[in-house]
Coordinates of C-alpha atoms and ligand atoms in Angstrom, one line a residue:
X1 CA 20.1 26.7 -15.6
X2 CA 23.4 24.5 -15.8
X3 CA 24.1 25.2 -12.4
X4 CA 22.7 22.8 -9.9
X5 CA 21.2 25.5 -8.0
X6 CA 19.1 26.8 -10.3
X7 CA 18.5 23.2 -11.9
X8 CA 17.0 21.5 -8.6
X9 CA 15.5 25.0 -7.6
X10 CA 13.8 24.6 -10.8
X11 CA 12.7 20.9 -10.9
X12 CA 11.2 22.0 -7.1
X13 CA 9.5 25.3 -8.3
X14 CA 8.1 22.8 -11.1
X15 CA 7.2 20.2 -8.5
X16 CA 5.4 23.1 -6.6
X17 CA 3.5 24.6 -9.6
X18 CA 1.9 21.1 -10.5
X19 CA 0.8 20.7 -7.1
X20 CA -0.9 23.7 -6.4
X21 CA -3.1 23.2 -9.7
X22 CA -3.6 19.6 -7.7
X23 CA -7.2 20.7 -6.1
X24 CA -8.5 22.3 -9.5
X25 CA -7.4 20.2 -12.6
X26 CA -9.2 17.6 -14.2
X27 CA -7.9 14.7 -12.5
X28 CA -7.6 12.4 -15.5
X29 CA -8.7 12.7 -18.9
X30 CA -8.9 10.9 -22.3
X31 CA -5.5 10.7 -23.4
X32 CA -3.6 9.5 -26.2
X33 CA -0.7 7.0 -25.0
X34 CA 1.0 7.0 -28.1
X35 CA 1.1 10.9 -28.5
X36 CA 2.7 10.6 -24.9
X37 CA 5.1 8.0 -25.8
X38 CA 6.0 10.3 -29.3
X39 CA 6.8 13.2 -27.5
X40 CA 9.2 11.5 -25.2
X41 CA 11.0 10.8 -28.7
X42 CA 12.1 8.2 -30.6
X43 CA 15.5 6.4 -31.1
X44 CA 18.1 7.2 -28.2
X45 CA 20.1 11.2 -29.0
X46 CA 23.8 10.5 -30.0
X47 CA 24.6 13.7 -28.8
X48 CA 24.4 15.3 -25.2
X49 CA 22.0 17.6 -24.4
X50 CA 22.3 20.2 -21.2
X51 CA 20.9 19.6 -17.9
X52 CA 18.5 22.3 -18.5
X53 CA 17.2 21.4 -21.5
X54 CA 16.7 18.1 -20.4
X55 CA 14.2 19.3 -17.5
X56 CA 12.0 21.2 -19.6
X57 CA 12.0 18.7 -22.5
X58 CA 10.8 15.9 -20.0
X59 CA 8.4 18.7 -17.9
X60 CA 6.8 18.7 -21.4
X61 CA 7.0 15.4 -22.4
X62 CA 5.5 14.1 -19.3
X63 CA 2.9 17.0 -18.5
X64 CA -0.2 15.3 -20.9
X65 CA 0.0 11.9 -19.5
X66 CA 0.4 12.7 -15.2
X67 CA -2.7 11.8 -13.3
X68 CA -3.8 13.2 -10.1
X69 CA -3.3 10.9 -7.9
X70 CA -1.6 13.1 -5.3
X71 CA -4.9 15.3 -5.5
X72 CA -7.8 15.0 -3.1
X73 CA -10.4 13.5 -5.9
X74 CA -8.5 10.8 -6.8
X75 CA -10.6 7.9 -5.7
X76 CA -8.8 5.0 -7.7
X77 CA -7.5 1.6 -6.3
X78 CA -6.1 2.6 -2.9
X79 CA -3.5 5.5 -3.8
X80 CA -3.3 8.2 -0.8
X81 CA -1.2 11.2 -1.6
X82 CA 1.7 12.9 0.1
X83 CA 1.8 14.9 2.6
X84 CA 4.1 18.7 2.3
X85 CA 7.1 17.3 4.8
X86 CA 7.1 13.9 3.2
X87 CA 7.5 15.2 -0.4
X88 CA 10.1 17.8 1.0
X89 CA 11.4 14.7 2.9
X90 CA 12.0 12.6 0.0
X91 CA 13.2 15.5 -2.3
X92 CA 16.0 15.7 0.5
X93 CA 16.5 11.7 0.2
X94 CA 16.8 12.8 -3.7
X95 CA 19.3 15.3 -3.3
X96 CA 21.1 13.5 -0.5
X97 CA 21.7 10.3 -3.0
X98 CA 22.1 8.0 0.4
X99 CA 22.6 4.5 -0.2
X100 CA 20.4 3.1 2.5
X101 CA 20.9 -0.3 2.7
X102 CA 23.8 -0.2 4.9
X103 CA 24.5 1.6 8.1
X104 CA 28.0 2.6 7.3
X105 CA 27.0 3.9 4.1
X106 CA 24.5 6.3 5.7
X107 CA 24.2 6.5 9.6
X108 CA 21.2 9.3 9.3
X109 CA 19.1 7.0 6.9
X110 CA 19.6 4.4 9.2
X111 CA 18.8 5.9 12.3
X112 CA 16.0 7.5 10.4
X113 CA 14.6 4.1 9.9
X114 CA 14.9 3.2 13.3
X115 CA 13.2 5.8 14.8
X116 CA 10.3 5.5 12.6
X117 CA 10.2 1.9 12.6
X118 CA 9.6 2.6 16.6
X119 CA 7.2 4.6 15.6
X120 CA 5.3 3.1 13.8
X121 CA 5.1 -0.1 15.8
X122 CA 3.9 2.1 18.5
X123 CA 1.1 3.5 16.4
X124 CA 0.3 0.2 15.0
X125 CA 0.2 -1.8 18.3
X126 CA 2.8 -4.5 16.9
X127 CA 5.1 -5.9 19.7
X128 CA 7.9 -3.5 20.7
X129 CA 10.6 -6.5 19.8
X130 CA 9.1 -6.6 15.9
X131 CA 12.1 -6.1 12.8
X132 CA 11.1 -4.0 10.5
X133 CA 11.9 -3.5 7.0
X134 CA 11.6 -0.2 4.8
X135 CA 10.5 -2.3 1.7
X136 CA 9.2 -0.6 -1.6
X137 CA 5.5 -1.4 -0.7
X138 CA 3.1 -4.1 0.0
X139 CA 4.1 -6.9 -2.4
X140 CA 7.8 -6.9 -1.2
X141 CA 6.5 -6.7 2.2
X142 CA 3.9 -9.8 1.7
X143 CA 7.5 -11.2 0.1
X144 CA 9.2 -10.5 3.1
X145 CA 6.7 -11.7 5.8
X146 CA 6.2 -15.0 3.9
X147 CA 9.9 -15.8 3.4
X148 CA 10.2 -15.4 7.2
X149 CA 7.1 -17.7 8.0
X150 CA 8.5 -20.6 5.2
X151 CA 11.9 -20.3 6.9
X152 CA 10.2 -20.6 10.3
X153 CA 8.1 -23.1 9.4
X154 CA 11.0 -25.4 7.3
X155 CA 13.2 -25.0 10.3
X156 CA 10.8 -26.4 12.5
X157 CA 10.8 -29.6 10.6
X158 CA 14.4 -29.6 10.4
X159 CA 15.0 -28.5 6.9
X160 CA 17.2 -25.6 5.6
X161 CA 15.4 -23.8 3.2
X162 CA 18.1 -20.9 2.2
X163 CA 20.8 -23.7 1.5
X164 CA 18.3 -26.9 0.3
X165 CA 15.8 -25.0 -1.9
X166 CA 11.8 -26.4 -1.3
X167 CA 12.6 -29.5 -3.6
X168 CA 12.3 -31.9 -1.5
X169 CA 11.3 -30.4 1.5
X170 CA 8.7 -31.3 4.0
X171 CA 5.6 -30.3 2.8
X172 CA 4.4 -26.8 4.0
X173 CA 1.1 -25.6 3.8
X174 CA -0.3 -22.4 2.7
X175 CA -4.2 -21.7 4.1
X176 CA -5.7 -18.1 2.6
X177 CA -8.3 -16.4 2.8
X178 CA -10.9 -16.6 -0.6
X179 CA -10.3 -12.5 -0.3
X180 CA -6.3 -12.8 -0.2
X181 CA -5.0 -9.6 -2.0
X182 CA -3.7 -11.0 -5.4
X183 CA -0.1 -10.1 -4.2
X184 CA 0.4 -12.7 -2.2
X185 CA -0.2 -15.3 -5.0
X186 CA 2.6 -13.6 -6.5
X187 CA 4.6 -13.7 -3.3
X188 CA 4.3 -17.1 -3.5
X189 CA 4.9 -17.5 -6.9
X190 CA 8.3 -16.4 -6.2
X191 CA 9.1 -18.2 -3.0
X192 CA 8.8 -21.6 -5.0
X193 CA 5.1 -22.8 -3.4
X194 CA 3.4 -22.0 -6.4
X195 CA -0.3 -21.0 -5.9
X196 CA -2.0 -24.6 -6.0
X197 CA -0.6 -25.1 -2.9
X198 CA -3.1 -22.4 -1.2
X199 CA -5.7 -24.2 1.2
X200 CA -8.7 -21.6 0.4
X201 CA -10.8 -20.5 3.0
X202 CA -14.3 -18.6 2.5
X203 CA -14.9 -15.4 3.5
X204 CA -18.0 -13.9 5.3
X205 CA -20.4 -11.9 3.9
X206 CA -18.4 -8.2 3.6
X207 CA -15.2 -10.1 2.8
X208 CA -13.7 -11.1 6.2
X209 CA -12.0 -14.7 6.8
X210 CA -14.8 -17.1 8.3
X211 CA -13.0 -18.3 11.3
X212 CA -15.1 -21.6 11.7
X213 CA -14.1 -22.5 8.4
X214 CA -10.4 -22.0 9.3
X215 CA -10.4 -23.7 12.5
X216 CA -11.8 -26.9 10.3
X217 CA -9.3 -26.3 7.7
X218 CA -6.3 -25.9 9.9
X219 CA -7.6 -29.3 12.0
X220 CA -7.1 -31.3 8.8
X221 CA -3.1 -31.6 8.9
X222 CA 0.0 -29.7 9.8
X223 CA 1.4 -26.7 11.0
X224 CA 0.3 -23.9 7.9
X225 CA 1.5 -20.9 6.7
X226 CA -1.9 -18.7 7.2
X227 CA -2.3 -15.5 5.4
X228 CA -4.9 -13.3 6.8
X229 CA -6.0 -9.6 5.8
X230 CA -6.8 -6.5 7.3
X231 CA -8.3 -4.4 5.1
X232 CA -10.1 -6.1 1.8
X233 CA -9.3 -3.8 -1.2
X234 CA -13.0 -4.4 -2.4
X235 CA -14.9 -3.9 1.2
X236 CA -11.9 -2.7 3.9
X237 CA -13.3 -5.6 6.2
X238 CA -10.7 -6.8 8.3
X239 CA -9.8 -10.7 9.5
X240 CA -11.2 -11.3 13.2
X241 CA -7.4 -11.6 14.0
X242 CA -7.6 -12.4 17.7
X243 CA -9.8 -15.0 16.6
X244 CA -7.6 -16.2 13.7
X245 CA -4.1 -15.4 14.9
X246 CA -4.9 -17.9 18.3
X247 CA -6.2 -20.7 16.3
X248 CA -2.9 -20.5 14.7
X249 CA -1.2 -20.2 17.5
X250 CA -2.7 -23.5 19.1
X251 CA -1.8 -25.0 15.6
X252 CA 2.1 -24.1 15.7
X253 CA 1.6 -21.8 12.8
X254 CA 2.7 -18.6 11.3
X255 CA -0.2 -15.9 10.6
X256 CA 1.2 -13.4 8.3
X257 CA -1.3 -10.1 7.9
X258 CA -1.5 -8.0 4.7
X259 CA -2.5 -4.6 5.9
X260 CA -1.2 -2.8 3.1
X261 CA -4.0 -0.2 4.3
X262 CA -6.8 -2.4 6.8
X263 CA -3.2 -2.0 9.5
X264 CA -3.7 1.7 10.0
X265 CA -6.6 1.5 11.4
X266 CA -5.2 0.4 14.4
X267 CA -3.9 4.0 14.6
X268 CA -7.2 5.7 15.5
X269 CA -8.9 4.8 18.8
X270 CA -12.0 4.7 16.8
X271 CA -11.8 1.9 14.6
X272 CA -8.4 -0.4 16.3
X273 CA -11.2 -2.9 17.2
X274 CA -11.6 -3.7 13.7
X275 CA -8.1 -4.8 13.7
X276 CA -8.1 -6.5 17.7
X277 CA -5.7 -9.3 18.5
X278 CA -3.7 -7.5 15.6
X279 CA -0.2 -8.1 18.3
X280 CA -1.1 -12.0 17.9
X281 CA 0.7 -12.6 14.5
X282 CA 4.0 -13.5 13.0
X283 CA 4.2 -11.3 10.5
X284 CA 2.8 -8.0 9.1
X285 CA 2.9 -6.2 5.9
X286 CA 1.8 -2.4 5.3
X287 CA 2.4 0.6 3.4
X288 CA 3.3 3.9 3.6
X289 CA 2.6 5.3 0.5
X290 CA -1.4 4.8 1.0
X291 CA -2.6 5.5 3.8
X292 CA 0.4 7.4 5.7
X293 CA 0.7 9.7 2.4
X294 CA 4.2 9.4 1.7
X295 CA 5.6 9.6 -1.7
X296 CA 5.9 6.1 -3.3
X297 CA 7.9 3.6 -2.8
X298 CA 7.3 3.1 0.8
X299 CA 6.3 0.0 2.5
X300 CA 7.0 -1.8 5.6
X301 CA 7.7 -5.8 6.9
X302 CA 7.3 -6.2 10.4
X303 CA 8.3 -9.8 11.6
X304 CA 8.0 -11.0 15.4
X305 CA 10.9 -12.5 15.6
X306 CA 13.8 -10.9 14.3
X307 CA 16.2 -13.7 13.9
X308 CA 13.9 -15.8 11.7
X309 CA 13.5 -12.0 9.6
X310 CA 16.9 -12.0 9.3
X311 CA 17.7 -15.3 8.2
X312 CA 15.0 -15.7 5.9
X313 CA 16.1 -12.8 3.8
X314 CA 19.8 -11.2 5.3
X315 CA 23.3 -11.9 2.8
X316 CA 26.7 -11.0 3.5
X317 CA 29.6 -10.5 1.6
X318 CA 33.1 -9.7 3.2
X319 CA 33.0 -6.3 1.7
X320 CA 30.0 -5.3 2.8
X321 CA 29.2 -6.4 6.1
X322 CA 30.0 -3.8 9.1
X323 CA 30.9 -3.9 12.8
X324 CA 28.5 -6.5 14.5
X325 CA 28.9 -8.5 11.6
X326 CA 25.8 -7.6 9.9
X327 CA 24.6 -4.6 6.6
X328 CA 21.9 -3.0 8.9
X329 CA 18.8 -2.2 6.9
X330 CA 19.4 -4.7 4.2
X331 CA 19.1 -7.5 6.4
X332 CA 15.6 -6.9 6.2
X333 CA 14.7 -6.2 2.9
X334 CA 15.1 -7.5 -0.5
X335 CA 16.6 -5.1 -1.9
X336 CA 20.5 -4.4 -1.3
X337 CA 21.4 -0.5 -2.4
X338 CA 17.8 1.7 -1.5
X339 CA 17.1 5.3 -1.4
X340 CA 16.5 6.4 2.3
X341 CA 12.8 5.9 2.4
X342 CA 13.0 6.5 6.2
X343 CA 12.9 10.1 5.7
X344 CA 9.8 10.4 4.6
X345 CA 8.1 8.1 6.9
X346 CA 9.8 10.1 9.4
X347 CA 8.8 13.3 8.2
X348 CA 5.2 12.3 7.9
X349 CA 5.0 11.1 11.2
X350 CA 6.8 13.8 12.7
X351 CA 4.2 16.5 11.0
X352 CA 1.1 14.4 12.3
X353 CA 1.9 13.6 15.4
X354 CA -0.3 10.3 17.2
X355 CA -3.2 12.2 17.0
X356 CA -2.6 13.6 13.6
X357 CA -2.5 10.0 12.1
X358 CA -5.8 8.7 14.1
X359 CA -7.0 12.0 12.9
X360 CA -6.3 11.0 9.1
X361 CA -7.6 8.1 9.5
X362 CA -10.8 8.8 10.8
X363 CA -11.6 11.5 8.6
X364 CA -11.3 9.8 4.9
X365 CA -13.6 7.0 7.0
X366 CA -16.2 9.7 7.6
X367 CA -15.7 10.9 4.1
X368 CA -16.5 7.7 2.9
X369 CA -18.7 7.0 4.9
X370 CA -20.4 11.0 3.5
X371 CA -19.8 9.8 0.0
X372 CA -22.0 5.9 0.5
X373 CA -25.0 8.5 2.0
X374 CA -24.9 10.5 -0.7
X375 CA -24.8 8.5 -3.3
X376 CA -27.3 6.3 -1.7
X377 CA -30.0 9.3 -1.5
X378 CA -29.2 9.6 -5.8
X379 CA -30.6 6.3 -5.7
X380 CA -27.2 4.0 -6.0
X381 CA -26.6 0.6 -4.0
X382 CA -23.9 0.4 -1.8
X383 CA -22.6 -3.1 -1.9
X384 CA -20.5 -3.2 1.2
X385 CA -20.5 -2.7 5.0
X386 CA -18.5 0.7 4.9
X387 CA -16.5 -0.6 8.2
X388 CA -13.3 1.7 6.8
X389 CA -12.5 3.7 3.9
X390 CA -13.8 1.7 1.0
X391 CA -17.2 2.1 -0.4
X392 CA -18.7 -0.3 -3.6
X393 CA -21.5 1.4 -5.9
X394 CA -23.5 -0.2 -8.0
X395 CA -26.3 1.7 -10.5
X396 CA -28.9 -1.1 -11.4
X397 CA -27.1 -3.2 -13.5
X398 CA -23.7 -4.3 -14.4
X399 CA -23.7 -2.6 -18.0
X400 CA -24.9 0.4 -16.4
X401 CA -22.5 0.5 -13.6
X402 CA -19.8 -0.1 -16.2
X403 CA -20.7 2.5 -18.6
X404 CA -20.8 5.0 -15.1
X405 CA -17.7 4.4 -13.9
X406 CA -16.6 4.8 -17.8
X407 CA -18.0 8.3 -18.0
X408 CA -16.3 9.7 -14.5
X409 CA -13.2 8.5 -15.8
X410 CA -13.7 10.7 -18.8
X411 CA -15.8 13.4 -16.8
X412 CA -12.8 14.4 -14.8
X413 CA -14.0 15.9 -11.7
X414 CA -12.7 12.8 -9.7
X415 CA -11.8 9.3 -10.7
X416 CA -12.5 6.0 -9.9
X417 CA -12.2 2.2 -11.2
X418 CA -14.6 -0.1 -11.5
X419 CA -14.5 -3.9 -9.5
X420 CA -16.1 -7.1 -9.4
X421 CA -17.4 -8.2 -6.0
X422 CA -19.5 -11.1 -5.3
X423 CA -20.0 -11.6 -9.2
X424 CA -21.5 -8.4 -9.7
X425 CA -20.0 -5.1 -11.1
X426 CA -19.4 -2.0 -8.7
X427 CA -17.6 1.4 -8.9
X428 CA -14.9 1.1 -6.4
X429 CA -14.2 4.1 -4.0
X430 CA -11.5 4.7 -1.5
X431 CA -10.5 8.0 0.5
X432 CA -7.1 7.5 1.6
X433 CA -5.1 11.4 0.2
X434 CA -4.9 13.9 3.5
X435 CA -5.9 16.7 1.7
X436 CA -9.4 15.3 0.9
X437 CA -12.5 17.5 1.9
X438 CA -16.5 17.6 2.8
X439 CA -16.5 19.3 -0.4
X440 CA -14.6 17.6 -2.3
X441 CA -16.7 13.9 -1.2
X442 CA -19.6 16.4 -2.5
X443 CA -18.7 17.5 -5.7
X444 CA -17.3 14.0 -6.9
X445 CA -21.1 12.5 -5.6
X446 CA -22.6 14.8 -7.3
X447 CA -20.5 14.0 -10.7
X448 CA -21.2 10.3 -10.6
X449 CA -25.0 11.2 -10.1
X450 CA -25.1 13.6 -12.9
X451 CA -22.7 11.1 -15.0
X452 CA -25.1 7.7 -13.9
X453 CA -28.3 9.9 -15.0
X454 CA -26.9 10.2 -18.3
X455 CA -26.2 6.3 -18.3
X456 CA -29.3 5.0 -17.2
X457 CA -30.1 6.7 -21.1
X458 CA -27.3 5.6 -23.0
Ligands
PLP502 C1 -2.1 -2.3 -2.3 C2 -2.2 -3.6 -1.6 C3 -1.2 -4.6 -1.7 C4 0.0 -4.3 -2.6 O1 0.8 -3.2 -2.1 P1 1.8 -2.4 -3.1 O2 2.2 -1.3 -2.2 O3 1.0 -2.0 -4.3 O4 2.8 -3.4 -3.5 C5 -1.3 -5.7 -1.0 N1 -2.4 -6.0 -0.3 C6 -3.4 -5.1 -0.2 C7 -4.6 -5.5 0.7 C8 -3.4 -3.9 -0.9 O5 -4.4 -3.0 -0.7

């Protein structure tokens, strides 16, 4: 097992052996963290310890604390799983070891990128002249987009913002939706406009942006940096972005869209109205590692215009920059030295196809769509319009719902987490894994009935 060989044919055959007990294992269970923690070990081994050893110690170590996730019953935040070619994909980017920041450090993980980020522009319906960044997911990605609209939106006033910092610049605003994902708080955070600055919009009644209200808000002063959603993590409503994006427009704005998940819907010819006018923006965010199903990390900033992408987030350094004067990849990230995420994307992509994509899409929305009905006929409430893949359940009372979504967690035959939308408690479902089924929807129903039957006594 020293050999490397044998080592990475083992960690694989290991890799391989977890997930084919994937569909049948509990997909989470009690567990103890600090029996976890204890068996990785305590204080830091003087001594060395052989490559082989070292795989099996940390296949045991790990084994009692994994969840399934990648498995087609994990219903939890909004997860997806990974498909075969993008796990073999990124095992490749593993064993590769290509630095992909730069082009000259890695030609293939470049061009990788580029091909995909084609691609996916294509399947996304974003303008043909978008950047894009392979980011590590949708926070960097909010990051990203909203660095590009405060250096946009700076520059139009005449400021610098990468050399004269926001002290003292002329003031930007920031106008949100109510139902922002909490990311982008934190993208603001660390783009120095602090989260007071956010002119809050309300949302309609499943969780979209209330266009009337934004037209009034955006009428009161300035151009705005306005941050709209597709896909709600509660309700998967989407912003009526034609609507939204043109108001903007006629305000000399910058609409940035977080569809870490709501963007994909764009893929199927069956639900791209939800996300119509979708081209109109300056800015998008998504990820691949929830609803493509590639391995984490894996998100992606698209920017309309590529020179204000660039400048709000390229470097340089004499030793690093290449022919063309520029890194290549890392001019649109935030991160300098990467592992290739292309490959992955590009894998996934490649093994769906167009139609393969619109295809996962619109089955986990008929899945959930399957799960709302049947847990409807047991008597639950659905608390959402299930326009996408996310369904909110409710069982008569917010101690009750609680103590349901409690026992499923412990129950194991699928998992989800519990939410608070509109002030009340829900259990929170989304389908977003591939290798989800019809029966899979109805044995996890069926748990939460039998567990919700048990609660409506305790
Ligand atoms: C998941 C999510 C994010 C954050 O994405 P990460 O990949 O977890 O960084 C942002 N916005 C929405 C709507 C999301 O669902």
């Amino acid at each position: 097992m020293e050999h490397t060989w044998e080592l990475l044919g083992e960690a694989a055959a290991t890799a391989i052996r977890y997930r084919e007990t994937l569909p049948g294992r509990p997909v989470a269970g009690p567990v103890d963290p600090a029996a976890i923690l204890a068996a990785f070990g305590g204080a830091l081994p003087s001594e060395p310890c052989p490559p082989g050893q070292v795989l099996e110690e940390l296949r045991r170590a790990a084994e009692g604390g994994l969840v399934a996730t990648a498995g087609p019953r994990f219903f939890g935040f909004v997860t997806g799983g990974s498909l075969p070619s993008a796990t073999a994909a990124d095992i490749l980017a593993v064993g590769w070891d290509q630095c992909a920041g730069l082009t000259v450090a890695s030609p293939a993980a470049a061009a990788a990128e580029q091909c995909a980020g084609e691609w996916l522009k294509d399947l996304l319906g974003l303008p043909s002249s978008a950047s894009v960044g392979f980011v590590i997911g949708g926070q960097s990605a909010n990051t990203v987009g909203l660095a590009a609209a405060r250096h946009h939106l700076c520059a139009e006033a005449g400021w610098d913002v990468e050399r004269d910092g926001l002290a003292g610049a002329p003031p930007v605003r920031v106008v949100a939706s109510a139902e922002r994902h909490a990311t982008i708080d934190r993208s603001l955070r660390l783009l120095g406009f602090g989260t007071a600055v956010v002119e809050e919009v309300p949302a309609g009644l499943n969780g979209a942006i209330d266009t009337v209200a934004l037209a009034e808000v955006l009428a009161r002063g300035g151009p705005a940096i306005v941050c709209l959603q597709a896909g709600n993590v509660n309700t998967g409503a989407c912003d009526d972005l034609r609507t939204a994006c043109s108001l903007v427009r006629d305000h000399s704005g910058w609409s940035h869209v977080d569809g870490a998940f709501g963007l994909w819907a764009a893929a199927s010819p069956r639900t791209a109205a939800l996300v119509d006018g979708i081209e109109l923006a300056d800015s998008w965010a998504t990820d691949g590692h929830k609803w493509l199903n590639v391995p984490y990390d894996s998100g992606f900033a698209f920017c309309a215009r590529p020179d204000v992408h660039t400048a709000a987030v390229s470097y340089t350094a004499p030793y690093l920059v290449a022919e063309g004067g520029t890194m290549g990849p890392a001019d649109h990230t935030l991160e300098s030295s990467r592992r290739a995420r292309g490959f992955a994307v590009w894998a996934a992509l490649r093994e769906l196809g167009r139609d393969g994509v619109a295809e996962l899409v619109d089955r986990c929305c008929l899945l959930a769509r399957r799960f709302a009905a049947a847990l409807a006929d047991g008597g639950a409430e659905i608390g959402n319009d299930v326009v996408l893949n996310q369904v909110l359940v409710r069982f008569g009372d917010d101690a009750r719902t609680d103590r349901v979504v409690d026992g499923v967690q412990r129950e194991g035959t699928c998992w989800l987490g519990g939410t608070t939308w509109r002030g009340r408690r829900y259990l929170r479902v989304s389908v977003s894994n591939w290798s989800t089924t019809e029966s899979d929807v109805d044995r996890s129903a069926e748990a939460i009935l039998r567990v919700a039957a048990s609660a409506s006594r305790g």
